[in-house]
Amino acid sequence: MTQYLADRTEPTGDPTGDTGHRPDWWRDAVIYQVYPRSFADGNGDGMGDLPGIRSRLPYLAGLGVDAVWLSPFYASPQADAGYDVADYRAIDPMFGDLHDADALIRDAHELGLRIIVDLVPNHSSDRHEWFQRALREGPGSPLRARYHFREGRGQAGELPPNDWESIFGGPAWTRTENPDGTPGEWYLHLFAPEQPDFNWDNPAVRDEFRSVLRFWLDMGVDGFRIDVAHGLVKAPGLPDMGHAEQLRLLGTQTLPFFDQDGVHEIYRSWRQILDEYPGARIGVAEAWTPNAERTALYVRRDELHQAFNFHYLNTPWNAAELRHVIDSSLDSMRPVGAPTTWVLSNHDVVRHRTRLGGDLGRARAATLLMLALPGSAYIYQGEELGLPEVTGLPDEVRQDPAFFRRGSEPEADGQDGLRDGCRVPVPWSSQGDSYGFGSGGSWLPQPESWAKLAVDAQTGDPESTLELYRRALAVRREHPALGAGDAVEWLEAPAGVLAFRRRGPEGSELICAVNTTDTTVSLPGLLTGSGRPLLASGPCPGDASLPADTTVWWQA
């Protein structure tokens, strides 16, 4: 049942309370992703929660980020870690209640932090009231028109309505049972069977989500990260793909169930709602598209404000490939006037320290490159500690639903089911059985090696990754040539090295140089002269040489 907050108040101005805050704050914002299960446990039950997050807000403010994005905390059976929502206006008891959410938002604003919440509009939980009524009422129920229910193919309807595959593996359809116990219609779920897809051609679905937007905007949130933003609209008639292994096409071409042009009408209507509220509320698309030009369609001036740059996240540690994706990203966003976003890690991908080769020095270098690029940057919880992916979790503790479908259907072409490795709870202290995560252990086991990576172990150590992030974010905020913008000026550099200039107002300049090779390179004329080094990801000799897997910011 939906929770209501009786003493909720309407925001009366900039939700941060800072009337001098720029209305386009999101153009150069550094946004920190919190995965609520794994950030901080306030009640000692081994699971992170909203009070735990609230207690750690001063840490995030001290880190130097501008906003905090919270992964789902809604009422949910947790079939997919909260991305199966049963009630969009209620907090799941494992995380707290609406009073906790209200207190968290207020505290964040007092600290100068904005709050962005996850919104999951592509699908609901199968426990959602609409879906449960649709099942009870049977074929012909108006509630079934809010989802994709279809008769099956074959002589007795025993085959799925089309050949679409689930992102989590196996078919994207599950057959229902009629109220009288006979086999019934099938319903579409692009993810787990517990996540039936909404039918966005139905006006009731559109009305409901406009109402949900207003509910959370009235609570004071500063924006929404829109899950599966590319998936809401399906091609008319739900046509067959015609072949298997469909997941391998994700992000390479437009599919009948992803990146359909009809999604843009929805986001134009949402933008109108966002613009009604003071304080520059924003929408951020999680949109997997074939190319940067298709991504740019989501952030035209009358649609959303940002879109995740997955093309950058998927680029290997290679200077030529990085330069290509940086150029294509900036070039695609410039015509629509939107900022480019940069991200290295999140709750669905292998942590970038591990993904880029496992070397902490390379991960630090990648971070300084990302933070030097024009636009907005995203940081995933724990990357500021240099956390690696946890690859040795025993099967019995895993909770990724794709893992279990992988086990029962090994031939299914879905996700690998190993996302739990990037979701292991954050270590706050070098002591204790959960390293300060909470008094009751942690829902996923933390490696012993994480003791030396804990927040208290790194705080005050000038060589630590945590202090590098703190310094980098402070320089980024203060230096006029960093942050917002839509271009870089590439400089001549040896093979395997990226070097570019950022220009700011009143002649301010900064040079970023990145050595992606495994040997020291000499950069005469580039890192010498009247300038000085501002920050480096690792030890630098201070002359014209740049060590392997190192990034340096140079005051030109």
Short mmCIF file of C-alpha atoms in Angstrom, two decimals, residues 29-34 60 63-65 67-69 342-346 351-352 367 370-371 376-385 469-470 473:
data_model
loop_
_atom_site.label_atom_id
_atom_site.label_comp_id
_atom_site.label_asym_id
_atom_site.label_seq_id
_atom_site.Cartn_x
_atom_site.Cartn_y
_atom_site.Cartn_z
CA ALA A 29 27.80 18.26 -12.15
CA VAL A 30 29.66 15.37 -10.57
CA ILE A 31 26.97 12.90 -9.54
CA TYR A 32 27.64 10.10 -7.08
CA GLN A 33 25.66 6.87 -7.40
CA VAL A 34 24.53 5.21 -4.17
CA LEU A 60 29.69 12.81 0.25
CA LEU A 63 34.15 14.35 -1.15
CA GLY A 64 33.07 17.27 -3.32
CA VAL A 65 30.22 15.87 -5.41
CA ALA A 67 24.43 15.41 -6.40
CA VAL A 68 23.59 11.91 -5.19
CA TRP A 69 21.73 9.41 -7.35
CA TRP A 342 31.23 10.45 -18.64
CA VAL A 343 31.06 7.32 -16.50
CA LEU A 344 33.47 4.48 -15.73
CA SER A 345 31.51 2.23 -13.33
CA ASN A 346 27.99 1.54 -12.08
CA ARG A 351 34.21 -2.02 -11.65
CA HIS A 352 36.58 -0.10 -13.87
CA THR A 367 39.50 8.84 -13.38
CA MET A 370 37.23 11.45 -17.11
CA LEU A 371 37.13 14.39 -14.71
CA SER A 376 29.07 15.98 -16.32
CA ALA A 377 30.73 13.00 -14.60
CA TYR A 378 29.31 10.08 -12.63
CA ILE A 379 31.08 8.27 -9.78
CA TYR A 380 29.90 4.89 -8.52
CA GLN A 381 30.12 4.29 -4.78
CA GLY A 382 33.46 2.86 -3.74
CA GLU A 383 35.38 3.73 -6.87
CA GLU A 384 36.87 6.64 -4.93
CA LEU A 385 38.39 3.97 -2.67
CA TYR A 469 39.42 12.02 -5.67
CA ARG A 470 38.98 14.74 -3.07
CA LEU A 473 37.02 17.24 -7.38
#
